[in-house]
mmCIF file of C-alpha atoms and ligand atoms in Angstrom:
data_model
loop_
_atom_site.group_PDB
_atom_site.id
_atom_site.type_symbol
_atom_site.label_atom_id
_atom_site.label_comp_id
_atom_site.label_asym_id
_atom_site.label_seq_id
_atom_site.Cartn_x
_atom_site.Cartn_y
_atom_site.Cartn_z
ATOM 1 C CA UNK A 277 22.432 -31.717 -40.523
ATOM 2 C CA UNK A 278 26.222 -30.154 -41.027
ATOM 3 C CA UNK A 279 27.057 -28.590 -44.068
ATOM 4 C CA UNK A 280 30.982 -29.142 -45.166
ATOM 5 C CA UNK A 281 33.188 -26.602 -43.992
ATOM 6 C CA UNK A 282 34.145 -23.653 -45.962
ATOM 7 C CA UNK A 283 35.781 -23.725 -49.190
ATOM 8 C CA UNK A 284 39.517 -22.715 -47.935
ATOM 9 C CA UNK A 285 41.024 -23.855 -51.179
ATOM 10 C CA UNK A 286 44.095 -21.098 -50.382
ATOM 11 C CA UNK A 287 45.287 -23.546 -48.579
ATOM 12 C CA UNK A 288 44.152 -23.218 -44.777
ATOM 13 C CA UNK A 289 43.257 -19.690 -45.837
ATOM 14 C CA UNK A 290 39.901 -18.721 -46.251
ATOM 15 C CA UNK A 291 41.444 -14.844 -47.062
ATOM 16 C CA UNK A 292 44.621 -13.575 -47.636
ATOM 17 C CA UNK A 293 45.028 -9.919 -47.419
ATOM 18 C CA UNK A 294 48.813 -7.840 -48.145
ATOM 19 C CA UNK A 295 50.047 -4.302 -47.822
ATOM 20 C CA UNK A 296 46.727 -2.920 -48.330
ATOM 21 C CA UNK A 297 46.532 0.674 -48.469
ATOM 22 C CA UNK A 298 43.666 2.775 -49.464
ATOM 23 C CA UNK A 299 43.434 6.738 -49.935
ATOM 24 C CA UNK A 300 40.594 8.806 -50.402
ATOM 25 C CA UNK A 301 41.478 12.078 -52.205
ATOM 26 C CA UNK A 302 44.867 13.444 -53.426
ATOM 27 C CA UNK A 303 47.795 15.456 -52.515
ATOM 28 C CA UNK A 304 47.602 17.494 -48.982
ATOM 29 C CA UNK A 305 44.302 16.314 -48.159
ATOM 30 C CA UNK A 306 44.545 12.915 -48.607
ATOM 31 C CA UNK A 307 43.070 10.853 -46.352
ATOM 32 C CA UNK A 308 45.002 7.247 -45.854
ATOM 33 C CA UNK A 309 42.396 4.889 -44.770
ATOM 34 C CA UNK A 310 44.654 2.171 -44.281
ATOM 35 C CA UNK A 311 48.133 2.191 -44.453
ATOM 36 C CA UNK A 312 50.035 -1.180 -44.967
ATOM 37 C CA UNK A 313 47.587 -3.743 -43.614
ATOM 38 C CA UNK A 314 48.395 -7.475 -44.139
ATOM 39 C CA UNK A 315 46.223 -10.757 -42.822
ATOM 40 C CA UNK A 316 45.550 -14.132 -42.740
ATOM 41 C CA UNK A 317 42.174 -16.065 -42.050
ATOM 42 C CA UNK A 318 42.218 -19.475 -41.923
ATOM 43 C CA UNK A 319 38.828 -21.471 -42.234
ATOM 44 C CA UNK A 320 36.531 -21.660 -39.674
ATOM 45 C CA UNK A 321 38.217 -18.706 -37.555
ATOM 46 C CA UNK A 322 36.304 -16.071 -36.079
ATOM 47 C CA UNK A 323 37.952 -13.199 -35.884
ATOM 48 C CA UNK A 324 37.252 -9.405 -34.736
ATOM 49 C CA UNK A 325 38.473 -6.274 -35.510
ATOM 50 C CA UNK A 326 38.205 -3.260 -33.147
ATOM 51 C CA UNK A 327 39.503 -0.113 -33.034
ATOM 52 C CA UNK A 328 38.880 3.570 -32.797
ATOM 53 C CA UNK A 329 36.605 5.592 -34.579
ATOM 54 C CA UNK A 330 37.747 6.412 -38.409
ATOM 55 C CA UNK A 331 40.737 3.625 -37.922
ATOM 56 C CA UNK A 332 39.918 2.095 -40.929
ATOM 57 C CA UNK A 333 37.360 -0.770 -39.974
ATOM 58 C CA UNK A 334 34.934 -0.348 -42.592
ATOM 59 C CA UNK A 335 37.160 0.354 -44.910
ATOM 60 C CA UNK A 336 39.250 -2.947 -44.453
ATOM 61 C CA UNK A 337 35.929 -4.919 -44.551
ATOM 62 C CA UNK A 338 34.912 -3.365 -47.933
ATOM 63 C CA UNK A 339 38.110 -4.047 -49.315
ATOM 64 C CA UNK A 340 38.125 -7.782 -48.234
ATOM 65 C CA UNK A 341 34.121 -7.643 -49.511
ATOM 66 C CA UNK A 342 35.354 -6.475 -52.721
ATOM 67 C CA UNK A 343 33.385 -3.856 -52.391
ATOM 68 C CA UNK A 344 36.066 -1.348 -52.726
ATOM 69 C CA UNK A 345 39.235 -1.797 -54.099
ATOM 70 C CA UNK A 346 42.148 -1.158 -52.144
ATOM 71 C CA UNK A 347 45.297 1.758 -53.565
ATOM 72 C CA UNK A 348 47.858 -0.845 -53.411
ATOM 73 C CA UNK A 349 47.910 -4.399 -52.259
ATOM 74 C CA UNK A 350 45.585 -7.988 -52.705
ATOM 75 C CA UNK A 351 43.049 -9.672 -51.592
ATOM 76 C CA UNK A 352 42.586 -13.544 -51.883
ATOM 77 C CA UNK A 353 39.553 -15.220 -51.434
ATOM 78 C CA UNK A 354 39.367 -18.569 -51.447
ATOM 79 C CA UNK A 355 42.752 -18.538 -53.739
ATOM 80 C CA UNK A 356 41.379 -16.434 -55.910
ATOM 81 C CA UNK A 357 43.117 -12.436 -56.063
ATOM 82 C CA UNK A 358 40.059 -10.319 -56.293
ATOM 83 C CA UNK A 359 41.867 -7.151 -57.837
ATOM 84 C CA UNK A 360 42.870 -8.250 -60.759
ATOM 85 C CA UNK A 361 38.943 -9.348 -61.673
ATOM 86 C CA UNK A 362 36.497 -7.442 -63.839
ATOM 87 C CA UNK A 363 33.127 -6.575 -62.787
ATOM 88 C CA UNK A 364 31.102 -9.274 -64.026
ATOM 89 C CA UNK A 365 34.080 -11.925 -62.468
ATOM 90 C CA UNK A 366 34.028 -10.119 -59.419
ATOM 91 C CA UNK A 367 30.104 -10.319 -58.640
ATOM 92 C CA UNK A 368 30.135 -13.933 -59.557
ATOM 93 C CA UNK A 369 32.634 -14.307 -56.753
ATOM 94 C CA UNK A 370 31.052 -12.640 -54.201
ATOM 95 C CA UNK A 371 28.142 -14.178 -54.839
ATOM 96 C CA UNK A 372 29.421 -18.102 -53.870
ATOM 97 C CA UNK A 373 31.983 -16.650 -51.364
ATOM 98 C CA UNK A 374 31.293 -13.395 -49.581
ATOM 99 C CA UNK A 375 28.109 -12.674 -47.484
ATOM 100 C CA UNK A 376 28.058 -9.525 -45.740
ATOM 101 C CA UNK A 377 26.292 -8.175 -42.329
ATOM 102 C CA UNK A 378 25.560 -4.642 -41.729
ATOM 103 C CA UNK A 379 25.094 -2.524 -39.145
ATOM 104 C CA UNK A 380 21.863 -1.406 -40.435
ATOM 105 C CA UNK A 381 19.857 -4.110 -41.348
ATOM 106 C CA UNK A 382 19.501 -3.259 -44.811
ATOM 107 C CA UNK A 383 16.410 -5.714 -45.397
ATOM 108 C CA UNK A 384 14.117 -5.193 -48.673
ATOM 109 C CA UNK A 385 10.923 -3.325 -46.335
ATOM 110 C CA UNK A 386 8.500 -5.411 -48.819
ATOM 111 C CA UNK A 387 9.761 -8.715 -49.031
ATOM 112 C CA UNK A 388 8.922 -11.633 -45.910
ATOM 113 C CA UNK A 389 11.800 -12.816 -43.749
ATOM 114 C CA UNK A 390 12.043 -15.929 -45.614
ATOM 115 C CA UNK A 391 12.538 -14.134 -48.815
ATOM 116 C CA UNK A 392 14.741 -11.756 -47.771
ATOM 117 C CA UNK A 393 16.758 -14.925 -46.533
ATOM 118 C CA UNK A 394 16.653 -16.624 -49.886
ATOM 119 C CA UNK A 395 16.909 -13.377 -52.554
ATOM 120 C CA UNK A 396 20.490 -13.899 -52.488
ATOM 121 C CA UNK A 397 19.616 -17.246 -54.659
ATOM 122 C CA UNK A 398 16.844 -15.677 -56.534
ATOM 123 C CA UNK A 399 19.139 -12.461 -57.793
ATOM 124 C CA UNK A 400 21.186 -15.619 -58.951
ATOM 125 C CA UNK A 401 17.945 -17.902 -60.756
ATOM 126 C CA UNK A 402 18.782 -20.579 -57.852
ATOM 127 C CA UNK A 403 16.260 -22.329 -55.318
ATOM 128 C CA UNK A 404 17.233 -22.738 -51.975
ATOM 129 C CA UNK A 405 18.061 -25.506 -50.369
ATOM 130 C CA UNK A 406 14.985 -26.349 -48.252
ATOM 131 C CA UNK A 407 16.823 -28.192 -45.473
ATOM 132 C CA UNK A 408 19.107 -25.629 -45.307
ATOM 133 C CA UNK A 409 16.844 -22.571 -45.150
ATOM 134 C CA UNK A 410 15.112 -24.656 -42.760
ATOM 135 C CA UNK A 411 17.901 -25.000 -40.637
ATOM 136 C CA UNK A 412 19.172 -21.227 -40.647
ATOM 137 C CA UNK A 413 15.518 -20.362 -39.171
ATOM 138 C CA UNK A 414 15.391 -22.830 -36.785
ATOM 139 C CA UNK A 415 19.071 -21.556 -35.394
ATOM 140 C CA UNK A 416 18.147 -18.150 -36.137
ATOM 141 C CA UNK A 417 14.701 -18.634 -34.404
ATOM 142 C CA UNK A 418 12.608 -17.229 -36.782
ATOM 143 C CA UNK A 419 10.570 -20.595 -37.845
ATOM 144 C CA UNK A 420 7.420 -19.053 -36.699
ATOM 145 C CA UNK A 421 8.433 -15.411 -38.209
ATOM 146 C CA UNK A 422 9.301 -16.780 -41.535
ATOM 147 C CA UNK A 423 6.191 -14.591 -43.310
ATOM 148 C CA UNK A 424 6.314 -11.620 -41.344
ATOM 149 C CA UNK A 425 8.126 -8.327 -43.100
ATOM 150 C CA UNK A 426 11.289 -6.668 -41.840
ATOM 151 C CA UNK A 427 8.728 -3.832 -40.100
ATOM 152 C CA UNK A 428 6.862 -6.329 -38.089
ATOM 153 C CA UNK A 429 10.077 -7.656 -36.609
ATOM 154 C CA UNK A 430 11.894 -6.604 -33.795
ATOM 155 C CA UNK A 431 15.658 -5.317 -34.043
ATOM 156 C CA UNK A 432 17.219 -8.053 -33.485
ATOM 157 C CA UNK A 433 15.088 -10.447 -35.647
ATOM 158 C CA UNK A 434 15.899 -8.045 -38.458
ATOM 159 C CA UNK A 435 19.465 -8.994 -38.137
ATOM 160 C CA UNK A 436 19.010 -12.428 -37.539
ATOM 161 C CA UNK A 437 17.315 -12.215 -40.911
ATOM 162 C CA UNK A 438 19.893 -10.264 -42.479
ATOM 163 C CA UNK A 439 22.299 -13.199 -40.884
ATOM 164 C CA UNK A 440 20.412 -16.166 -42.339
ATOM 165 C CA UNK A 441 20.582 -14.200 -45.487
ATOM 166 C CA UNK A 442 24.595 -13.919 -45.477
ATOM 167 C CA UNK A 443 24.739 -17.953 -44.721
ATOM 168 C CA UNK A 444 22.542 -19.102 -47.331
ATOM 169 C CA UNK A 445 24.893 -19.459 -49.752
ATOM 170 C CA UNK A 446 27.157 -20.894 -47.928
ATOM 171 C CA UNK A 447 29.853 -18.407 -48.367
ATOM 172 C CA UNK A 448 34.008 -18.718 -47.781
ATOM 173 C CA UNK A 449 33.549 -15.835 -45.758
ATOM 174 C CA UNK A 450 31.134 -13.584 -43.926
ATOM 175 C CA UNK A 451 32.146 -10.075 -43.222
ATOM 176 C CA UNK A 452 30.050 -8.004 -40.475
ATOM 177 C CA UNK A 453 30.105 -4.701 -39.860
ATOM 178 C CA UNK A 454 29.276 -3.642 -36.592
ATOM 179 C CA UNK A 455 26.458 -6.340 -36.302
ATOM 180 C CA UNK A 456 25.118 -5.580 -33.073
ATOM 181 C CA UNK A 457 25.689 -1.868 -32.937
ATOM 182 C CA UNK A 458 21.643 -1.075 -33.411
ATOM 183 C CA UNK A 459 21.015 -3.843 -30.869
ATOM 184 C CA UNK A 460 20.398 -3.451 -27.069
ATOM 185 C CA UNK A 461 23.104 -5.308 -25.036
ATOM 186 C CA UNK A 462 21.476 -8.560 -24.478
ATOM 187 C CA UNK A 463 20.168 -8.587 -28.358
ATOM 188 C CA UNK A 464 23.794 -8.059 -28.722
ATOM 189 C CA UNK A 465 24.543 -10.823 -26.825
ATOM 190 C CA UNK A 466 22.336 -13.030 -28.629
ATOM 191 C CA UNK A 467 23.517 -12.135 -32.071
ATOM 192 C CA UNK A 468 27.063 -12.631 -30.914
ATOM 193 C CA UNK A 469 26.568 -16.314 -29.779
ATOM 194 C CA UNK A 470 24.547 -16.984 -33.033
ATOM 195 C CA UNK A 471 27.716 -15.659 -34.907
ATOM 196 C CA UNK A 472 30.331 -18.060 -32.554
ATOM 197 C CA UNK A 473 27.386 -21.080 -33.331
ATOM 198 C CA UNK A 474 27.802 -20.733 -37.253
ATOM 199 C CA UNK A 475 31.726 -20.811 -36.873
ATOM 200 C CA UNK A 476 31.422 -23.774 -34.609
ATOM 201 C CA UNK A 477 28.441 -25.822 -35.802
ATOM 202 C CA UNK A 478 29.567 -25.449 -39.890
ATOM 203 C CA UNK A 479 32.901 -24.226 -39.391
ATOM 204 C CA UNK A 480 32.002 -20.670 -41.301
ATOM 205 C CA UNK A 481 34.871 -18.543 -41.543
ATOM 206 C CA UNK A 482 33.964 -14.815 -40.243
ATOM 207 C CA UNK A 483 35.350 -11.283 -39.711
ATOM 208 C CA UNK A 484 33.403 -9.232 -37.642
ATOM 209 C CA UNK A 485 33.939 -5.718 -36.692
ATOM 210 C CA UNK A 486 32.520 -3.983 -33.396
ATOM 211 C CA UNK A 487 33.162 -1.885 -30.390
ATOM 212 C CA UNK A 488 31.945 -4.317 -27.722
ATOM 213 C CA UNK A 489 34.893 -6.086 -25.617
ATOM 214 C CA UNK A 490 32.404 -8.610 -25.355
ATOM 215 C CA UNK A 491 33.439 -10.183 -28.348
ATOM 216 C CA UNK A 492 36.957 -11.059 -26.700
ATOM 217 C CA UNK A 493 35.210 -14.076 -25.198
ATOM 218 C CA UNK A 494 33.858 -15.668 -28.529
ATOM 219 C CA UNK A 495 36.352 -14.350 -31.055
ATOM 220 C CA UNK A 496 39.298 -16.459 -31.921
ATOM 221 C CA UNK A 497 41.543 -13.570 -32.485
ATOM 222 C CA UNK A 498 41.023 -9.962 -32.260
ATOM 223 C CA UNK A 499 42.716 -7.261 -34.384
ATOM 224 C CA UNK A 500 43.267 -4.012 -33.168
ATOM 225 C CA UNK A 501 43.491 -1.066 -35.983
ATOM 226 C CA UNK A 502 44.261 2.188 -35.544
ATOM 227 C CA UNK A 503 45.249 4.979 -38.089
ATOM 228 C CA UNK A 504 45.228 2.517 -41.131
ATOM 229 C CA UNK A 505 47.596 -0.428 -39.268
ATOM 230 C CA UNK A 506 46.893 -2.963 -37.165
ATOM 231 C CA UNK A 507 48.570 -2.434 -33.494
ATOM 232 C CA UNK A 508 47.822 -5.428 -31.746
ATOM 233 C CA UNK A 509 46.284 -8.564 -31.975
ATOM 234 C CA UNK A 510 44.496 -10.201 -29.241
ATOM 235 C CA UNK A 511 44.620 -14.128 -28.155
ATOM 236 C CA UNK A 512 42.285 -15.826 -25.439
ATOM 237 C CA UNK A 513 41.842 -12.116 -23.940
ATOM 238 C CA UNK A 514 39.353 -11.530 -21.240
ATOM 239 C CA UNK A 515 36.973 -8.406 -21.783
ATOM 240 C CA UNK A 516 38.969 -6.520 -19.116
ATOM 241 C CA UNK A 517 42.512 -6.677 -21.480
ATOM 242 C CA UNK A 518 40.601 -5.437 -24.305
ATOM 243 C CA UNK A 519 39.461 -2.928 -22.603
ATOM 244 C CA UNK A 520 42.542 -2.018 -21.629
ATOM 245 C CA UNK A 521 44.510 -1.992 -24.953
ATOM 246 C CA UNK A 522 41.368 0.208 -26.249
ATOM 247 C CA UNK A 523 41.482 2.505 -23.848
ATOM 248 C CA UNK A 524 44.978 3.627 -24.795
ATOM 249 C CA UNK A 525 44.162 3.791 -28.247
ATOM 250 C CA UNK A 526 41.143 6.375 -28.071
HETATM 251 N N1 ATP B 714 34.529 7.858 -49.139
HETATM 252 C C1 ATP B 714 35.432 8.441 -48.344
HETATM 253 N N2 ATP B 714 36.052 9.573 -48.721
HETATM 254 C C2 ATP B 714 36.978 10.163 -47.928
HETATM 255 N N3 ATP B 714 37.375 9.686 -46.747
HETATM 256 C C3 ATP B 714 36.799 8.554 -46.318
HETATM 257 C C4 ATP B 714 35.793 7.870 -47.074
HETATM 258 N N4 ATP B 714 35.404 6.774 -46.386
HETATM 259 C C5 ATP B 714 36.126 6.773 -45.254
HETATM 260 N N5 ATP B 714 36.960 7.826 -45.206
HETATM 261 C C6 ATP B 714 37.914 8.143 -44.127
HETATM 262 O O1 ATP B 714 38.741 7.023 -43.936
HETATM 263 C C7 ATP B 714 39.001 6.838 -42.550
HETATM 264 C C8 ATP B 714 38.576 5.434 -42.132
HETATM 265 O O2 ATP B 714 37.157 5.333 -42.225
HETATM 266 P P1 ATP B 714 36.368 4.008 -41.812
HETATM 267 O O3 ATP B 714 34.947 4.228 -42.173
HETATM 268 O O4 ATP B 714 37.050 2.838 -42.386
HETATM 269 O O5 ATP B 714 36.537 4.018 -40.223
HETATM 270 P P2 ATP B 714 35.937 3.018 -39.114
HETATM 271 O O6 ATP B 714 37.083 2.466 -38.367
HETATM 272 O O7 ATP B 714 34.994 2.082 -39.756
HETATM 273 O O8 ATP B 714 35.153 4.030 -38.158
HETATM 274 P P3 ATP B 714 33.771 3.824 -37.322
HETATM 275 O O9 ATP B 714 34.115 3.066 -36.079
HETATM 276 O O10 ATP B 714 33.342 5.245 -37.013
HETATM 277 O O11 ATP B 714 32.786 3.111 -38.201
HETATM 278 C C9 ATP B 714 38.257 7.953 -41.819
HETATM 279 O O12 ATP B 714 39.172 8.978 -41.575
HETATM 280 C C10 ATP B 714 37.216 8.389 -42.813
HETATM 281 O O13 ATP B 714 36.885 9.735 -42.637
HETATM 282 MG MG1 MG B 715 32.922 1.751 -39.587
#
């Protein structure tokens, strides 16, 4: 079974970001997260986003997340401009078209895997989809781990569970945040080609932050920030070029 492709009712883009600046504090010790950063992501793309430490990563996926709202500039998802919404607008929104991964699993210690897959449909009053949920823990491997709780699983099966849980719904767009950065290089590995399946197999649309040049062989484009801006951006680059244009950065 293939679900359809991502809404991208922006026309081909899934997300539209422009100008976006954010600043933390005022006057001389302001800090400018990101200064000026504009971007397109068209449905189904996989794209990464490296970069220095305190460049602005996080900060750029929160913003697109609408989980923080940016000084100036906007944010479409799905054609919708996110700044502009109130609270109650703006949760209903992420709910059908954001999922986000973490770096830290950030799984609910007394729920099962299966239900940590599926609260993001019970916080909502929905049932799942059974097919689907079967699916996602068949390509997630965690069929026969479906009952067991976060603290019986092993890293990696955490965030394969966190994973499931960001494509239940389906969602425009899944952020991560460093998804493999608590993982052990081939776990890493693992959770990387799981990432490159869902953008392949169902055409998901993702934006995934992390610091391994890995990536550069199953990302579509990668996006290099530093200080606030993006620098460079990265097409069919081996591992050895990224680690090249990083290594001037740090
Ligand atoms: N709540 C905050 N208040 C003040 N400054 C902040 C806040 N959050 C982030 N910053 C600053 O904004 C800048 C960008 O932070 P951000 O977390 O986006 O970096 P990052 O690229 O994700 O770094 P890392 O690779 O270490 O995760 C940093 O200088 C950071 O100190
Ligand atoms: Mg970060």
């Amino acid at each position: 079974m293939t679900s359809p492709p991502a809404d991208t009712s922006d026309g081909k883009n899934a997300v539209t970001a422009r100008d976006l600046e954010r600043r933390y504090g005022e006057g001389a010790t302001a800090v400018h997260a990101l200064r000026g950063v504009s971007l397109d992501v068209r449905g189904g793309e996989l794209v990464a986003v490296m970069g220095p430490s305190g460049s602005g990563k996080s900060t750029l996926m929160h913003i697109l997340a609408g989980l923080d709202k940016p000084t100036t500039g906007s944010v479409r998802i799905a054609g919708t401009e996110i700044s502009g919404l109130d609270d109650a607008k703006l949760t209903l929104l992420r709910r059908e078209h954001i999922g986000f991964v973490f770096q830290f699993f950030n799984l609910l210690p007394m729920l099962d895997a299966e239900e940590n897959i599926v609260l993001p449909l019970s916080i909502a009053g929905e049932r799942p989809d059974r097919q689907w949920l079967d699916e996602l823990l068949r390509k997630t491997g965690l069929s026969a781990r479906r009952s067991h709780r976060p603290a019986q699983l092993s890293g990696g099966e955490q965030q394969r569970v966190a994973i499931a849980r960001s494509l239940i719904t389906r969602p425009t767009i899944l952020l991560a945040d460093e998804p493999t950065g608590n993982l052990d290089s081939r776990t890493g590995s693992e959770i990387l080609e799981l990432l490159r399946d869902s953008a392949d197999a169902y055409g998901q649309t993702l934006v995934m932050v992390t610091h391994d040049a890995r990536v550069a062989s199953i990302a579509d484009r990668i996006l290099v920030l530093a200080d606030g801006q993006i620098v460079r951006e990265l097409v069919g680059s081996t591992a050895a070029d990224v680690l090249e244009v990083m290594s001037t950065l740090d």
